[in-house]
Short mmCIF file of C-alpha atoms in Angstrom, two decimals:
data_model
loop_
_atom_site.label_atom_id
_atom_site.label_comp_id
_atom_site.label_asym_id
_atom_site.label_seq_id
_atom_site.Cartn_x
_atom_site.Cartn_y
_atom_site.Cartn_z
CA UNK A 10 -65.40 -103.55 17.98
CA UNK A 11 -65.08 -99.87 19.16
CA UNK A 12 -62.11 -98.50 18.86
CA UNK A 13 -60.71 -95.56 20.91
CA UNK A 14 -57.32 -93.70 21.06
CA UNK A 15 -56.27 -91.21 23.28
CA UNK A 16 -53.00 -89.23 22.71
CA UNK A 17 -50.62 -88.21 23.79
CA UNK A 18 -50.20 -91.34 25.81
CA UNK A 19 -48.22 -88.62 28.66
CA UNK A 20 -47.88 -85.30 29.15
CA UNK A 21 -45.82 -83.12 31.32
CA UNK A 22 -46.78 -79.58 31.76
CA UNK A 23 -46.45 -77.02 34.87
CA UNK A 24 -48.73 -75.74 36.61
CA UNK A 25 -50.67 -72.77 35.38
CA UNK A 26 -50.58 -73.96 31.77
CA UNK A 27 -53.30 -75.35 29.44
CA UNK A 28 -53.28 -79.15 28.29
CA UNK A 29 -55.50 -80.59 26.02
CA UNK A 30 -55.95 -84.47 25.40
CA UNK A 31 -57.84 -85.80 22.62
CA UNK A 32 -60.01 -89.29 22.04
CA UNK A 33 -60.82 -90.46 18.33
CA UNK A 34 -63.32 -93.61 18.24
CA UNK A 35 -63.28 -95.43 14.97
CA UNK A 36 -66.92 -95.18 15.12
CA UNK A 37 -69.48 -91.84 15.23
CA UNK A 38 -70.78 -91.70 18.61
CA UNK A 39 -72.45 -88.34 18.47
CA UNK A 40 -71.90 -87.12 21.86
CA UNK A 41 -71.82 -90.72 23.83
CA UNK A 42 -68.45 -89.89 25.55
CA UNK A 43 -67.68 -89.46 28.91
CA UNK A 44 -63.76 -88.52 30.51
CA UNK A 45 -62.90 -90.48 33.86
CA UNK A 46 -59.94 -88.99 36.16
CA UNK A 47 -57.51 -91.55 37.93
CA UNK A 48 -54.91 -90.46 40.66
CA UNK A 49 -52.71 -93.37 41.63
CA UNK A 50 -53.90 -96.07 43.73
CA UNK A 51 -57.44 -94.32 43.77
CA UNK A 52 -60.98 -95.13 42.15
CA UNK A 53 -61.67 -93.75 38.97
CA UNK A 54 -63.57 -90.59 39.34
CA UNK A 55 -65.87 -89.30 37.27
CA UNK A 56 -65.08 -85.65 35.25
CA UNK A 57 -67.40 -85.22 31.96
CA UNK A 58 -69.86 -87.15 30.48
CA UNK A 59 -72.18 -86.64 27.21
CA UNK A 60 -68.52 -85.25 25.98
CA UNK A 61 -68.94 -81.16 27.31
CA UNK A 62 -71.46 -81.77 30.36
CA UNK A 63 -69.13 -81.39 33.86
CA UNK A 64 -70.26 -83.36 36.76
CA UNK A 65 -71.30 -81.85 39.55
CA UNK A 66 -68.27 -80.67 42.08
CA UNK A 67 -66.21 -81.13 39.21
CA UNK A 68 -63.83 -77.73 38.78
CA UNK A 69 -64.93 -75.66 35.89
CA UNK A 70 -61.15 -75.42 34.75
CA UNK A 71 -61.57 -78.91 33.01
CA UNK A 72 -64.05 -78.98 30.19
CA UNK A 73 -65.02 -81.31 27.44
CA UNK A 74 -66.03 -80.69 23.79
CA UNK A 75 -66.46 -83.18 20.36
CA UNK A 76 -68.90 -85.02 18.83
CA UNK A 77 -68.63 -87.59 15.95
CA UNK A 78 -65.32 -89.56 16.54
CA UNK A 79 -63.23 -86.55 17.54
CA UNK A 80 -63.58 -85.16 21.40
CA UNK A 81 -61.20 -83.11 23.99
CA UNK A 82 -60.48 -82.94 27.37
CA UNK A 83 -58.53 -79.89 28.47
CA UNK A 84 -57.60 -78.65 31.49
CA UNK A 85 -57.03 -74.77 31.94
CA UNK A 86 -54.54 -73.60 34.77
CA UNK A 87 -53.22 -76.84 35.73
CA UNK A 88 -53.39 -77.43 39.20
CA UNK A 89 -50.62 -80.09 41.47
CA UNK A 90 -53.69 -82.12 42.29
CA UNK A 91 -54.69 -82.92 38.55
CA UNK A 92 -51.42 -84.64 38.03
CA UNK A 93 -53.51 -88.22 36.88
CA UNK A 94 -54.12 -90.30 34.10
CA UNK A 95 -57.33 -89.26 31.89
CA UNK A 96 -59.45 -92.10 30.32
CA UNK A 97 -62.25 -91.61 27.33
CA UNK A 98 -64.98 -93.76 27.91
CA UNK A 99 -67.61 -94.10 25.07
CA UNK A 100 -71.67 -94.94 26.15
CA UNK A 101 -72.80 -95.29 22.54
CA UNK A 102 -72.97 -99.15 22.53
CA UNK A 103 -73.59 -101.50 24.94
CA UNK A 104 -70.29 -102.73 25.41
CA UNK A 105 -68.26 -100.29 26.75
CA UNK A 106 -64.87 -99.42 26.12
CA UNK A 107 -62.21 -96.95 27.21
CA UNK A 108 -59.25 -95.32 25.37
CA UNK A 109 -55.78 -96.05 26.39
CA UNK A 110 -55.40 -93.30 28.78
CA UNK A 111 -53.51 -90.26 29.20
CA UNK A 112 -50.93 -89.27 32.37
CA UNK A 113 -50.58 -86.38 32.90
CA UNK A 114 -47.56 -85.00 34.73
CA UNK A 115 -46.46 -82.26 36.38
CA UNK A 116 -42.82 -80.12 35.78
CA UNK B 4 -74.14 -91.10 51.54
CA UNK B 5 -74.46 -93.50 47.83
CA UNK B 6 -71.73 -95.60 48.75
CA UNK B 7 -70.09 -98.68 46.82
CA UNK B 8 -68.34 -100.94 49.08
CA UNK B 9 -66.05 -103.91 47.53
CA UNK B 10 -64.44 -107.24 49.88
CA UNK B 11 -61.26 -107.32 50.57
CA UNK B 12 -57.93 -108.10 49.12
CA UNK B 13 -58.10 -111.37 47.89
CA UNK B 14 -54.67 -114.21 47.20
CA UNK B 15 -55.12 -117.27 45.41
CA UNK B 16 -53.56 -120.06 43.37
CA UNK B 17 -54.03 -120.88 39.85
CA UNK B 18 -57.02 -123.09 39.28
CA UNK B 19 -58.78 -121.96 42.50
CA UNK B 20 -62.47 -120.29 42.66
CA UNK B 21 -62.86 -117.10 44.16
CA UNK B 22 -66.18 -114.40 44.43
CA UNK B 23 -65.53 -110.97 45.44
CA UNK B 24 -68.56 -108.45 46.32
CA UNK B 25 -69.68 -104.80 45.73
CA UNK B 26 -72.06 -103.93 48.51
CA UNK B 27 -74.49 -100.88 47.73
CA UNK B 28 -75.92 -98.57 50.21
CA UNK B 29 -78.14 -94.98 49.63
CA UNK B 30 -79.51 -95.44 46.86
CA UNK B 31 -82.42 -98.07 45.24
CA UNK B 32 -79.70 -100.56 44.08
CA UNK B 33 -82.28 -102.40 41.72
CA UNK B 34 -83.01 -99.16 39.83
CA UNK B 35 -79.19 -98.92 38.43
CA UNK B 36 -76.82 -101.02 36.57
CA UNK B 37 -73.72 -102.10 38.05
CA UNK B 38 -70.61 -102.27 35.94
CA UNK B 39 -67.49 -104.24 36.71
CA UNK B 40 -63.90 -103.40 35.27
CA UNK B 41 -60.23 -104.82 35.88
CA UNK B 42 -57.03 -102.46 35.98
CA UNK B 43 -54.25 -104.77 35.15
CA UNK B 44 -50.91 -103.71 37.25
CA UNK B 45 -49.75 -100.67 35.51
CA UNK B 46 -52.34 -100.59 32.93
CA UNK B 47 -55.65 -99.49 31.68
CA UNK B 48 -58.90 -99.71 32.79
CA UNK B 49 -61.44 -102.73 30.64
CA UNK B 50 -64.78 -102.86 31.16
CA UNK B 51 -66.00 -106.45 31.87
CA UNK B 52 -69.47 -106.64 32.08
CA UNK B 53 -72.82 -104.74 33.72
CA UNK B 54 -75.53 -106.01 35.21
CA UNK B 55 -79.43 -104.79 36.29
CA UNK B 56 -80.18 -106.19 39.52
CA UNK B 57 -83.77 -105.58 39.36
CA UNK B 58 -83.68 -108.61 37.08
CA UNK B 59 -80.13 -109.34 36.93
CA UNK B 60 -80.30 -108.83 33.13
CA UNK B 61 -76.15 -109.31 32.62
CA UNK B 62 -74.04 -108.45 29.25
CA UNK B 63 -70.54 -109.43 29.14
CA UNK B 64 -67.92 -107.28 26.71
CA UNK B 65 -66.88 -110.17 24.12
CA UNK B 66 -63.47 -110.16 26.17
CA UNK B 67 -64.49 -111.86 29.69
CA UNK B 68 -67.56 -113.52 27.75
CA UNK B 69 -66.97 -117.17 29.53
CA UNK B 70 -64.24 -116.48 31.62
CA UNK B 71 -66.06 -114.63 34.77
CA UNK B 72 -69.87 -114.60 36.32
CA UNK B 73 -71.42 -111.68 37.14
CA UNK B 74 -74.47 -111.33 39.55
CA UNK B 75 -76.26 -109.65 42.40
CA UNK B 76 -78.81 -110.35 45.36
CA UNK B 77 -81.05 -107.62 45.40
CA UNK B 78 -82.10 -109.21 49.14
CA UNK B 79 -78.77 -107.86 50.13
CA UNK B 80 -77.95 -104.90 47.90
CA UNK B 81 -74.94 -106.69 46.83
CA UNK B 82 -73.28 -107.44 43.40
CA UNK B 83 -70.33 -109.48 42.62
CA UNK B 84 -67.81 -111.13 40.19
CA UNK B 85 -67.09 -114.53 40.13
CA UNK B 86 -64.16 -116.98 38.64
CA UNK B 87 -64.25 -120.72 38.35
CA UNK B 88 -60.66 -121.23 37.81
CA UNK B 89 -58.16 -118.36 38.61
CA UNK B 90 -55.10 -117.95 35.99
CA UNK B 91 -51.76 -115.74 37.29
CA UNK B 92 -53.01 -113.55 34.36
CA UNK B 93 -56.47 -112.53 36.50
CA UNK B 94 -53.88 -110.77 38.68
CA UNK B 95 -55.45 -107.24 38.99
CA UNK B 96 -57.60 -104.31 40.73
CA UNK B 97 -61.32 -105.12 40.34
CA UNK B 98 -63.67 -102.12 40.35
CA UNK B 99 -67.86 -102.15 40.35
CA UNK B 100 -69.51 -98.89 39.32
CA UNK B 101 -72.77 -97.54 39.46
CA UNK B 102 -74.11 -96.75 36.12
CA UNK B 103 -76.07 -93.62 36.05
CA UNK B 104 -78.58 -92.31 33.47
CA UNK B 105 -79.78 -88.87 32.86
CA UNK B 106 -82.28 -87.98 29.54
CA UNK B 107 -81.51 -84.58 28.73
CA UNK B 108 -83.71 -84.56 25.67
CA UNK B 109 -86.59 -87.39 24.62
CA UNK B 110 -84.74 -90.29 23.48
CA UNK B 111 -81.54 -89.29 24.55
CA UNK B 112 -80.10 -91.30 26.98
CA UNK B 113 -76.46 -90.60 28.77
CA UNK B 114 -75.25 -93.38 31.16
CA UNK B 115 -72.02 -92.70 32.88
CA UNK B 116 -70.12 -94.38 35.76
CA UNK B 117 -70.83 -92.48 38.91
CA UNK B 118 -69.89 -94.10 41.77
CA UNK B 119 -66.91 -96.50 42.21
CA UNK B 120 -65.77 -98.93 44.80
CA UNK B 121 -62.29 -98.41 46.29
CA UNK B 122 -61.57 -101.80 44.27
CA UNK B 123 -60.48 -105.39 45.55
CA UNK B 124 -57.29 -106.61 44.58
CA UNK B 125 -56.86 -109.72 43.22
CA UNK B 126 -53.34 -111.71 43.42
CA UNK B 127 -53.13 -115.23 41.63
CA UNK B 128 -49.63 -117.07 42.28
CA UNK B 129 -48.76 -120.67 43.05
#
């Protein structure tokens, strides 16, 4: 079974500053890895996949980078609106699986 | 407008059957696999199981292996996720997905979750 773990589980931080959220998978994955933004009682919505690639409409102040079993997420200049939790979500195998997700607060 | 669009809320009582649907619209439905996930109250998202409706080629994740159907009718553009005996535990948000594709490089393949329902909520309580 794959494996992922995000940390921190939360986060607060105020707006303007830089967070960072990482996902280790207890497998390599080269770049298989994709980052999934949930705002409460909404759809999960698509942010980064094939771990640094932003989808499109996506702003460019989040951005994605790893490869292996060790990947990021970080936002730069956090905005009200990206207060959400942050889910890893790895394509390498079949099965899919998602890390534990991270909230992310704001002060 | 690619569009997922899921039934509604659902209530039922332990031991009953329920199906719930994820209509597609605006895009070939049988060209892309559909995924379908539960968010537990308060928790995370799990990925249950995909399916190609062009030939309704299915894999489960070892987790809801046996414990839920999943299908589609490519006549009506429609997926869904089916239970033959509801526990208080299926309790949850169901979502369906488009899985997307893209091959950046030969041989490298990317799939990704694209498009989401607004997600049915299941209740189970006698």
């Amino acid at each position: 079974d794959m494996q992922m773990t995000q940390s921190p589980s939360s986060l607060s931080a105020s707006i303007g500053d830089r967070v960072t959220i990482t996902c280790q998978t207890s497998q390599d994955i080269n770049n298989y890895l994709n980052w999934y933004q949930q705002t409460p009682g909404k759809a999960p919505k698509l942010l980064i996949y094939a771990a640094s690639t932003l989808q499109s409409g996506v702003p460019s102040r989040f951005s994605g980078r790893g490869s292996g079993t060790y990947f990021t997420l970080t936002i730069t200049r956090l905005q009200p609106e990206d207060s959400a939790t942050y889910y890893c979500q790895q394509s390498y195998i079949s099965t899919r699986t998602f890390g534990q997700g991270t909230k992310v607060e704001i002060k | 407008e690619v569009e997922l669009v899921q039934s509604g809320a659902e209530v039922r009582k332990p031991g009953e059957s329920l199906k719930i649907s994820c209509k597609a619209s605006g895009y070939d439905f049988t060209k892309y696999w559909i995924a379908w996930l539960r968010q537990m109250p308060g928790k995370g998202l799990e990925w249950m199981g995909i399916i190609y409706p062009d030939d309704s080629d299915v894999r489960y994740s070892p987790s809801f292996q046996g414990q839920v159907t999943i299908s589609a009718d490519k006549s009506f553009d429609t997926a869904y996720l089916q239970w033959r005996s509801l526990k208080a535990s299926d309790t949850a948000i169901y979502y369906c997905a488009r899985e997307s594709v893209v091959e950046p490089t030969p041989q490298s393949y990317y799939y990704f979750m694209d498009v989401w329902g607004k997600g049915t909520t299941v209740t189970v309580s006698s």
